[in-house]
């Protein structure tokens, strides 16, 4: 969503072009290499409205047997990288009380995140998807752990509460385990409220085309959340079988894809005639 | 300690030569490459006794200000690789209750190991030094986690108890989290009792040379534990500053190194005159 974020003025163009990916390549250089460093000025076209068709990437429509989701809001996202610095030492000779074990601390954070989601309830989700230990050897207490924390909630205040509870847990953990814990914000987007008129339009076209439908929340981030800053925006969701996404088994039935495309077409036609 | 294990008949020579390292090289090929594939038959010399000088790699001597450790026993070691198979999915759209999160399970194991060490007490140590998640991405629930478990105790029955408690925890965790958990034994050595006469000899030479000394346990594995199967064996330990080992900061003062070498020399001379 970097392109849409820059387009709506949410991030400086040069900062975006200078972004370096995890494999070490600079975005601006890669765009030039593949011939995608276009010359059109930013914000050249200001959309009248923006509607995005997407698979749900979650289980709600599939579980409920509903074809069309009219997306009314989108979860806020808080991404942090947490780095724990302890002391590498021998796994056999170092008594438990003298350890400064970055690997244990990473594990404690993973378990805390599960508790945090359960305590906050609702649609709060917490994920530790990435963990790298150093030196990552069976008989060496880890000196360093670097891990990712992904927190999401549709309510900004609850998302802030999740961030606060995590921060105080990390502080307490660093003290108890005699390690240093640093955090770095990787991304932070507040929850987004989509345009109610557009969402209603999606529902009415779904109904007219004979598709079952419901209002829903997007748990994933999408370009529509960026465009919502400068024009009325919403999204059309179609079912993801078993809610599976970010996985090669991701699948949506052809009939659902066609239904989504038709709802998108009719919604855009109505918006184009306004 | 592979060489000493093969020498005493604890592992078949061919099986040892066929060992493949984590970087994919076969041990036999690498020995040939560096000119170390010797032709002497196994067990050619049966030692009269075996005494090994080593840094403690732990904090006991340094904390107590003692120069020489006469090692009387050595902790048993249980190494396992644990593989958790869950399901990769979107970290934003997948409700907590529907997750099959291998990353969370790895974290739960790391926290359990700490509790296990605390429950068993004594010199039980438990370490999760190596963790690899797949796909290891910030916004994807991990489909797979592979981690190492290192358990050590001087008492074989307690080590077995630690293994049993871990196994039942893993069973429970797999059921609760709808994941599959497989374990593979990487190494297993029972605790070793060293020869009391040799340990006493080490103590008496340390005393005669004016070195402070104590009996102690080795938390690390050493060649002496293999040789103890075929001859009287023990070890001379010298202090590791702050107990740091498996770390570039590992250090032993020159005077302690010299004291250890002298105790080794005199012990070997006495054994040679028997």
mmCIF file of N, CA, C and O in Angstrom, chain A residues 1-13 15-20 27-28 31 42 189 222-223 226:
data_model
loop_
_atom_site.group_PDB
_atom_site.id
_atom_site.type_symbol
_atom_site.label_atom_id
_atom_site.label_comp_id
_atom_site.label_asym_id
_atom_site.label_seq_id
_atom_site.Cartn_x
_atom_site.Cartn_y
_atom_site.Cartn_z
ATOM 1 N N UNK A 1 0.827 -1.218 0.000
ATOM 2 C CA UNK A 1 0.000 0.000 0.000
ATOM 3 C C UNK A 1 0.856 1.261 0.000
ATOM 4 O O UNK A 1 0.363 2.344 0.251
ATOM 5 N N UNK A 2 2.137 1.089 -0.261
ATOM 6 C CA UNK A 2 3.060 2.221 -0.235
ATOM 7 C C UNK A 2 2.691 3.233 -1.323
ATOM 8 O O UNK A 2 2.707 4.456 -1.088
ATOM 9 N N UNK A 3 2.350 2.719 -2.523
ATOM 10 C CA UNK A 3 1.997 3.607 -3.634
ATOM 11 C C UNK A 3 0.789 4.462 -3.312
ATOM 12 O O UNK A 3 0.809 5.689 -3.509
ATOM 13 N N UNK A 4 -0.262 3.848 -2.780
ATOM 14 C CA UNK A 4 -1.469 4.622 -2.479
ATOM 15 C C UNK A 4 -1.218 5.598 -1.341
ATOM 16 O O UNK A 4 -1.740 6.722 -1.341
ATOM 17 N N UNK A 5 -0.393 5.204 -0.378
ATOM 18 C CA UNK A 5 -0.076 6.090 0.749
ATOM 19 C C UNK A 5 0.643 7.353 0.247
ATOM 20 O O UNK A 5 0.311 8.482 0.654
ATOM 21 N N UNK A 6 1.598 7.172 -0.666
ATOM 22 C CA UNK A 6 2.318 8.318 -1.229
ATOM 23 C C UNK A 6 1.355 9.164 -2.083
ATOM 24 O O UNK A 6 1.351 10.392 -1.999
ATOM 25 N N UNK A 7 0.512 8.493 -2.862
ATOM 26 C CA UNK A 7 -0.403 9.202 -3.769
ATOM 27 C C UNK A 7 -1.309 10.176 -3.011
ATOM 28 O O UNK A 7 -1.560 11.287 -3.462
ATOM 29 N N UNK A 8 -1.775 9.746 -1.815
ATOM 30 C CA UNK A 8 -2.700 10.615 -1.067
ATOM 31 C C UNK A 8 -1.948 11.600 -0.164
ATOM 32 O O UNK A 8 -2.567 12.336 0.604
ATOM 33 N N UNK A 9 -0.617 11.593 -0.236
ATOM 34 C CA UNK A 9 0.150 12.570 0.545
ATOM 35 C C UNK A 9 0.496 12.112 1.955
ATOM 36 O O UNK A 9 0.917 12.909 2.782
ATOM 37 N N UNK A 10 0.351 10.835 2.228
ATOM 38 C CA UNK A 10 0.606 10.328 3.583
ATOM 39 C C UNK A 10 2.072 10.008 3.841
ATOM 40 O O UNK A 10 2.464 9.752 4.984
ATOM 41 N N UNK A 11 2.873 9.991 2.779
ATOM 42 C CA UNK A 11 4.308 9.703 2.941
ATOM 43 C C UNK A 11 5.044 10.430 1.828
ATOM 44 O O UNK A 11 4.583 10.456 0.684
ATOM 45 N N UNK A 12 6.165 11.043 2.156
ATOM 46 C CA UNK A 12 6.975 11.774 1.190
ATOM 47 C C UNK A 12 7.483 10.818 0.100
ATOM 48 O O UNK A 12 7.928 9.710 0.398
ATOM 49 N N UNK A 13 7.399 11.276 -1.154
ATOM 50 C CA UNK A 13 7.806 10.435 -2.283
ATOM 51 C C UNK A 13 9.246 9.946 -2.128
ATOM 52 O O UNK A 13 9.533 8.759 -2.305
ATOM 53 N N UNK A 15 11.102 9.620 0.524
ATOM 54 C CA UNK A 15 11.223 8.639 1.614
ATOM 55 C C UNK A 15 10.776 7.264 1.134
ATOM 56 O O UNK A 15 11.391 6.239 1.457
ATOM 57 N N UNK A 16 9.705 7.239 0.333
ATOM 58 C CA UNK A 16 9.205 5.958 -0.183
ATOM 59 C C UNK A 16 10.224 5.341 -1.135
ATOM 60 O O UNK A 16 10.515 4.145 -1.056
ATOM 61 N N UNK A 17 10.763 6.162 -2.037
ATOM 62 C CA UNK A 17 11.731 5.645 -3.018
ATOM 63 C C UNK A 17 13.004 5.143 -2.326
ATOM 64 O O UNK A 17 13.669 4.231 -2.814
ATOM 65 N N UNK A 18 13.317 5.738 -1.179
ATOM 66 C CA UNK A 18 14.525 5.334 -0.446
ATOM 67 C C UNK A 18 14.310 4.110 0.449
ATOM 68 O O UNK A 18 15.234 3.663 1.135
ATOM 69 N N UNK A 19 13.099 3.576 0.465
ATOM 70 C CA UNK A 19 12.824 2.398 1.290
ATOM 71 C C UNK A 19 13.682 1.224 0.817
ATOM 72 O O UNK A 19 13.787 0.963 -0.375
ATOM 73 N N UNK A 20 14.310 0.552 1.774
ATOM 74 C CA UNK A 20 15.157 -0.611 1.439
ATOM 75 C C UNK A 20 14.448 -1.874 1.925
ATOM 76 O O UNK A 20 14.014 -1.947 3.070
ATOM 77 N N UNK A 27 13.814 0.649 -3.176
ATOM 78 C CA UNK A 27 12.602 0.649 -4.000
ATOM 79 C C UNK A 27 12.765 1.471 -5.272
ATOM 80 O O UNK A 27 12.419 1.021 -6.369
ATOM 81 N N UNK A 28 13.311 2.696 -5.144
ATOM 82 C CA UNK A 28 13.463 3.572 -6.317
ATOM 83 C C UNK A 28 14.291 2.910 -7.412
ATOM 84 O O UNK A 28 13.947 2.987 -8.604
ATOM 85 N N UNK A 31 12.215 0.128 -9.081
ATOM 86 C CA UNK A 31 11.181 0.654 -9.995
ATOM 87 C C UNK A 31 11.830 1.057 -11.317
ATOM 88 O O UNK A 31 11.282 0.787 -12.400
ATOM 89 N N UNK A 42 2.395 13.505 -8.564
ATOM 90 C CA UNK A 42 1.563 12.909 -7.517
ATOM 91 C C UNK A 42 0.226 13.619 -7.443
ATOM 92 O O UNK A 42 0.157 14.840 -7.581
ATOM 93 N N UNK A 189 -1.112 2.489 11.480
ATOM 94 C CA UNK A 189 -2.261 3.107 10.824
ATOM 95 C C UNK A 189 -3.463 3.031 11.756
ATOM 96 O O UNK A 189 -3.773 1.966 12.287
ATOM 97 N N UNK A 222 -5.587 -2.313 3.110
ATOM 98 C CA UNK A 222 -5.839 -2.247 1.662
ATOM 99 C C UNK A 222 -5.633 -0.823 1.159
ATOM 100 O O UNK A 222 -5.752 0.128 1.934
ATOM 101 N N UNK A 223 -5.392 -0.677 -0.163
ATOM 102 C CA UNK A 223 -5.255 0.661 -0.758
ATOM 103 C C UNK A 223 -6.456 1.545 -0.429
ATOM 104 O O UNK A 223 -6.309 2.762 -0.255
ATOM 105 N N UNK A 226 -6.133 4.083 2.258
ATOM 106 C CA UNK A 226 -5.367 5.286 1.947
ATOM 107 C C UNK A 226 -6.232 6.256 1.136
ATOM 108 O O UNK A 226 -6.324 7.442 1.448
#
